[in-house]
Amino acid sequence: MENGFTFVEVLAAVAIIVILLAVSGVAVAQHRVYLQITELDNAAREIYLAAENRAVLLAGAGRLDGLVSQEANALNLNNLTSDGEPVPSGYYITEAYEVMSELLPAGSIEQTLRDGYFYIIYEPQSGCVTDVFFAEHPINQLGESDFQSFYDKWSQADRRSRMKSQPMLGYFGGGLAQGADIGMVSTATVLVEIENAERLTVKVSCQLPGALTLADTDLQVELICGSETILLSDLNYADRRTQNADGYTWLLDSLDGPQFKELSQYIQPGADFTVKAVLTSPENKFLPVSNQDTNNSLFAYTAESNGDIAVFPGLAVKHKLFKLLIFMAPIMKHIAVMNLSRLSIAVYKSTAAVS
C-alpha cells in the first residue's frame, strides 16, 4: 500500500484552508474598520475636551460669543422657532477659521489632530461645546446641501453609519447618544481662580453633568510652590476651606487669619505658586478634567490713615510685614518727636552760648 494523500484529499484540505482564510479575512477587515472609527472618535473627544475647557474660560471673560457667533454659521440645536422661523442657538467653526488660534491655542491639542478636518459646535449662551466631528480627509458636509442638514443627520447617526460614510466620520457629543452600540458619555468642567486682593484665596468651581453633585466626584487640588507640593483638598487644610454652590474656596493668606507660610515649612513666601485641580468620577460618569492658575504670594493692600499712622497707597508687602509696620508706626513717630525736641534744645543752647 502506497503512503501519501490522494488528489481528492489534497483538494479537500485546500478547500478547508481557503474557507478558513476567507472567514478570518472578513473578521480582520471588520476589526480594522472598527479600530479606525474608534481612533476617529477618540480624536473628536480630545478636541472636544480641549475646546470645552477653553470655552469655559472665554465665556467667563465674555469673549466666547464674539468669537463664534457668525450669522453664516448659525445652527438650530434645540429646534426652537419664532413665528415659524428657526432660532439660532449654536454656531459651527472649522479648523480653517482664523479664530481657531483663540479657541484652540497652540499646544492645546496634538499637531496630528490639528492637521485633520473637524467641525466644532458651540453654544455661546451656555458657554459650552456641544459636538465635534472629525475626519482624516475633507468633510465638506458629506454632500449635504447645508450644514444644518448635515448636523441633523450625522449628530444622530449610529457608529455603523459613520463607519460607512466617505470619509469615515468620528464624533463626540459630550453626553449625547453616539450610536446604539455606545453608552452615554458625559463631561464636566473645572475652573481654578486665584484672587489676590485684601485676602489671598483660590476658588475651584465645578460644572457637573446631569444630577451629579460634588459628593459624587473626586476633586484633587494641589498647590505647587517651588519644589513643594501641597494637597489642599486634604483634610489637614479643611479649616481653610469653605464650600460654595459649585465648588470650594481656600483661604491662603490674610491679615488676621491663616498665613501663607504656615502651609508648609518649605514654602517660600513671595514666590510664584500654581494651584492645579483635577476632577474625576469614581464611577466613570464623566471623563477626567483639569485646570490650573498661577499667581504670587505677595499682594497689594492700601492702608487708610487713622491719625496715628501715615497712608501707604498701593503698598505691596507681605501681610505680616505690613502688620509690623502698623505696629511700629506710633513708636517710630514718638522717637522722631523726641529726637526733634533734643535737637531743638541743642540748637537753643548753642545759640545762647554764642550770644
XYZ file of C-alpha atoms in Angstrom:
355
model
C 0.000 0.000 0.000
C 1.498 3.375 -1.020
C 1.906 6.194 1.520
C 0.626 9.770 0.786
C -2.586 11.629 0.020
C -4.968 11.170 -2.784
C -5.811 14.035 -5.128
C -9.283 14.318 -3.606
C -7.869 14.600 -0.075
C -5.493 17.385 -1.147
C -8.349 19.293 -2.793
C -10.451 18.904 0.363
C -7.623 20.229 2.543
C -7.057 23.190 0.212
C -10.769 23.982 0.207
C -10.878 23.974 4.010
C -7.856 26.287 4.204
C -9.403 28.689 1.679
C -12.663 28.797 3.652
C -10.802 29.495 6.929
C -8.759 32.266 5.300
C -11.900 33.858 3.861
C -13.674 33.836 7.222
C -10.667 35.213 9.104
C -10.043 37.816 6.383
C -13.551 39.231 6.814
C -13.085 39.358 10.599
C -9.720 41.115 10.247
C -11.177 43.655 7.810
C -14.092 44.390 10.138
C -11.711 44.771 13.071
C -9.562 47.221 11.096
C -12.597 49.374 10.325
C -13.698 49.241 13.959
C -10.246 50.348 15.135
C -10.276 53.192 12.614
C -13.659 54.576 13.734
C -12.579 54.217 17.372
C -9.457 56.227 16.613
C -11.519 58.950 14.916
C -13.994 59.071 17.814
C -11.116 59.408 20.284
C -9.676 62.258 18.215
C -13.059 64.011 18.278
C -13.205 63.517 22.044
C -9.735 65.042 22.586
C -10.693 68.094 20.515
C -13.958 68.352 22.446
C -12.236 68.364 25.849
C -9.672 70.964 24.808
C -12.317 73.174 23.171
C -14.689 72.832 26.148
C -12.052 73.832 28.704
C -11.082 76.840 26.585
C -14.749 77.775 26.008
C -15.382 77.934 29.762
C -12.527 80.407 30.194
C -13.563 82.522 27.202
C -17.200 82.566 28.322
C -16.111 83.693 31.785
C -14.186 86.551 30.180
C -17.184 87.466 27.985
C -15.316 86.704 24.737
C -16.799 83.418 23.506
C -19.941 84.892 21.930
C -17.974 87.422 19.891
C -15.552 84.780 18.599
C -18.010 82.123 17.436
C -21.270 83.954 16.673
C -21.208 84.340 12.885
C -24.555 84.547 11.119
C -23.413 82.385 8.200
C -22.522 79.570 10.625
C -25.692 79.640 12.737
C -27.338 76.385 13.831
C -30.656 75.496 15.435
C -29.602 72.992 18.103
C -32.854 72.784 20.061
C -35.494 73.009 17.299
C -36.587 76.416 18.599
C -38.758 78.591 16.361
C -40.120 82.123 16.384
C -43.039 82.937 14.050
C -42.298 79.705 12.250
C -38.631 80.563 11.676
C -35.783 78.575 13.316
C -33.941 80.399 16.086
C -30.112 80.055 16.057
C -28.793 78.579 19.288
C -25.372 77.345 18.176
C -22.568 78.015 15.717
C -20.067 75.760 13.974
C -16.383 76.535 13.494
C -13.963 74.614 11.252
C -10.214 74.060 11.502
C -9.632 76.670 8.759
C -11.114 79.633 10.665
C -8.729 82.333 11.931
C -10.429 82.411 15.355
C -9.234 78.845 15.882
C -5.990 80.280 17.276
C -8.098 81.747 20.119
C -10.451 78.802 20.524
C -7.712 76.151 20.404
C -4.353 77.826 21.134
C -1.079 76.182 20.201
C -0.364 73.199 22.417
C -3.985 72.579 23.420
C -4.254 69.600 21.029
C -1.702 67.429 19.236
C -0.468 68.599 15.860
C -1.763 65.422 14.201
C -5.286 66.406 15.264
C -4.794 69.983 14.104
C -3.754 68.635 10.679
C -7.083 66.801 10.391
C -10.515 68.170 9.428
C -13.144 68.946 12.044
C -16.273 70.870 12.943
C -16.735 72.212 16.490
C -20.272 73.185 17.539
C -20.512 75.967 20.156
C -23.486 77.094 22.211
C -22.474 80.622 23.343
C -25.479 81.152 25.618
C -24.389 78.328 27.927
C -20.696 78.848 27.154
C -20.014 75.274 26.109
C -19.191 72.938 23.230
C -21.950 70.507 22.220
C -20.473 68.390 19.404
C -17.266 67.680 17.488
C -16.950 65.925 14.115
C -13.510 64.740 12.948
C -12.149 63.108 9.769
C -8.754 62.486 8.190
C -9.975 63.869 4.866
C -12.094 66.943 3.962
C -15.626 66.509 5.286
C -17.420 69.042 3.059
C -20.710 68.391 4.892
C -20.677 64.858 3.376
C -22.618 66.129 0.369
C -25.489 67.666 2.359
C -26.993 70.879 0.950
C -26.302 72.901 4.126
C -24.670 72.418 7.499
C -27.987 72.250 9.357
C -28.948 69.186 7.312
C -25.513 67.675 7.904
C -25.788 68.272 11.655
C -29.348 66.932 11.978
C -28.364 63.721 10.180
C -24.904 62.911 11.480
C -25.260 64.024 15.101
C -27.918 61.304 15.439
C -26.252 58.682 13.239
C -25.026 55.466 14.839
C -21.459 54.281 14.622
C -22.191 51.792 11.850
C -23.478 54.579 9.604
C -20.439 56.742 10.316
C -18.159 53.791 9.517
C -19.691 53.625 6.033
C -19.540 57.370 5.324
C -16.954 58.795 2.930
C -14.784 59.966 4.554
C -15.245 57.951 7.728
C -16.573 60.346 10.365
C -15.536 60.463 14.026
C -17.939 62.066 16.503
C -18.137 63.075 20.147
C -21.208 64.703 21.613
C -20.340 65.242 25.263
C -23.284 63.314 26.662
C -25.390 62.956 23.510
C -26.034 59.487 22.103
C -23.152 58.330 19.931
C -24.919 55.357 18.416
C -26.935 52.427 19.656
C -23.814 50.380 20.356
C -22.143 53.040 22.560
C -23.112 54.068 26.064
C -23.841 57.575 27.225
C -20.761 59.734 27.810
C -20.871 62.942 29.842
C -18.364 65.679 30.503
C -17.614 68.045 33.349
C -15.528 71.219 33.707
C -13.375 72.605 36.492
C -12.042 76.171 36.788
C -9.303 77.450 39.135
C -9.270 81.182 40.022
C -6.698 82.770 42.369
C -7.836 86.103 43.826
C -5.011 88.335 45.017
C -6.668 91.214 46.894
C -7.100 92.032 50.593
C -7.045 88.273 51.084
C -5.253 85.641 49.051
C -7.767 82.957 48.072
C -8.189 80.251 45.459
C -11.631 79.284 44.178
C -12.273 75.983 42.405
C -15.593 75.847 40.535
C -17.050 72.638 39.083
C -19.763 72.158 36.485
C -21.183 68.630 36.621
C -23.403 66.847 34.102
C -26.873 65.581 34.883
C -27.868 65.266 38.539
C -24.325 64.675 39.825
C -23.137 66.561 42.913
C -19.692 67.223 44.354
C -20.212 64.239 46.658
C -20.229 62.003 43.567
C -16.803 63.222 42.428
C -13.169 63.091 43.468
C -11.586 66.564 43.474
C -7.823 66.781 43.962
C -6.437 70.304 44.454
C -2.667 70.828 44.636
C -0.667 73.954 45.463
C 2.796 73.905 43.883
C 5.370 76.410 45.151
C 8.951 75.810 44.116
C 9.759 72.167 44.833
C 6.976 71.848 47.412
C 3.569 70.342 46.536
C 0.672 70.640 48.996
C -2.628 68.783 48.667
C -5.144 71.480 49.588
C -8.039 69.033 49.257
C -6.569 67.032 52.141
C -8.422 67.146 55.465
C -5.391 68.834 57.051
C -6.442 72.072 55.319
C -10.199 71.752 55.917
C -10.095 74.752 58.270
C -9.044 76.954 55.330
C -11.818 75.689 53.059
C -15.396 76.880 52.588
C -17.922 75.237 50.276
C -19.692 77.237 47.586
C -22.672 76.359 45.414
C -20.416 74.914 42.713
C -17.125 74.173 44.452
C -14.762 75.296 47.197
C -12.690 78.334 48.216
C -9.430 78.062 50.158
C -8.055 80.967 52.223
C -4.292 81.006 51.653
C -3.302 84.237 53.410
C -4.884 87.123 55.319
C -4.028 89.916 57.753
C -5.820 88.422 60.739
C -6.098 84.739 59.850
C -4.134 81.855 58.342
C -0.768 82.741 56.855
C 0.652 81.534 53.543
C 3.934 80.430 55.110
C 2.033 78.229 57.577
C 1.005 75.878 54.776
C 4.425 74.216 54.943
C 7.843 74.883 56.438
C 9.261 74.579 52.920
C 7.001 77.259 51.417
C 8.820 80.318 50.078
C 6.785 83.483 50.830
C 6.919 85.900 47.943
C 7.449 83.186 45.314
C 5.101 82.384 42.453
C 2.806 79.430 43.042
C 0.395 77.345 40.969
C -2.867 75.732 42.027
C -3.972 72.738 39.941
C -7.336 70.971 40.227
C -8.177 67.536 38.800
C -11.830 66.433 38.797
C -12.649 62.750 38.303
C -15.637 60.444 38.737
C -15.061 57.266 40.812
C -17.889 55.591 38.869
C -16.720 56.913 35.461
C -19.769 59.117 34.981
C -17.610 61.614 33.070
C -14.089 61.953 31.726
C -11.346 63.424 33.961
C -10.801 67.184 33.557
C -8.214 69.590 34.984
C -7.386 73.287 35.177
C -4.789 75.491 36.891
C -3.932 79.098 37.711
C -0.693 80.840 38.751
C -0.124 83.888 40.954
C 2.252 85.374 43.534
C 2.036 85.119 47.322
C 2.575 88.871 47.689
C -0.432 91.146 47.303
C -1.365 94.852 47.164
C -3.119 96.363 50.180
C -3.984 100.016 50.864
C -3.842 101.228 54.465
C -6.011 104.183 55.425
C -4.677 106.771 57.854
C -6.290 106.769 61.285
C -4.454 109.799 62.704
C -1.649 107.755 64.196
C -0.031 106.375 61.055
C 0.578 107.596 57.537
C -1.189 106.438 54.373
C 0.549 103.764 52.304
C -1.174 103.890 48.875
C -0.852 100.664 46.893
C 1.732 99.207 49.256
C 2.783 95.760 48.049
C 4.210 93.921 51.042
C 3.733 90.647 52.782
C 0.852 90.672 55.240
C 2.983 90.050 58.311
C 5.464 92.785 57.393
C 2.579 95.195 56.882
C 1.211 94.401 60.345
C 4.670 95.034 61.796
C 4.836 98.426 60.059
C 1.448 99.387 61.502
C 2.594 98.327 64.978
C 5.914 100.212 64.717
C 4.489 103.435 63.229
C 3.454 105.098 66.577
C 6.801 104.094 68.180
C 8.777 105.498 65.253
C 6.689 108.685 65.432
C 7.406 109.050 69.185
C 11.153 108.504 68.636
C 11.186 111.079 65.845
C 9.419 113.664 68.099
C 11.900 113.059 70.956
C 14.892 113.420 68.635
C 13.423 116.613 67.202
C 12.953 118.020 70.722
C 16.513 117.193 71.688
C 17.799 118.789 68.507
C 15.799 121.957 69.227
C 17.206 122.172 72.779
C 20.749 121.672 71.495
C 20.299 124.409 68.886
C 18.853 126.769 71.536
C 21.785 126.144 73.915
C 24.319 126.673 71.118
C 22.652 129.959 70.166
C 22.583 131.126 73.800
C 26.256 130.289 74.246
C 27.246 132.277 71.188
C 25.265 135.250 72.390
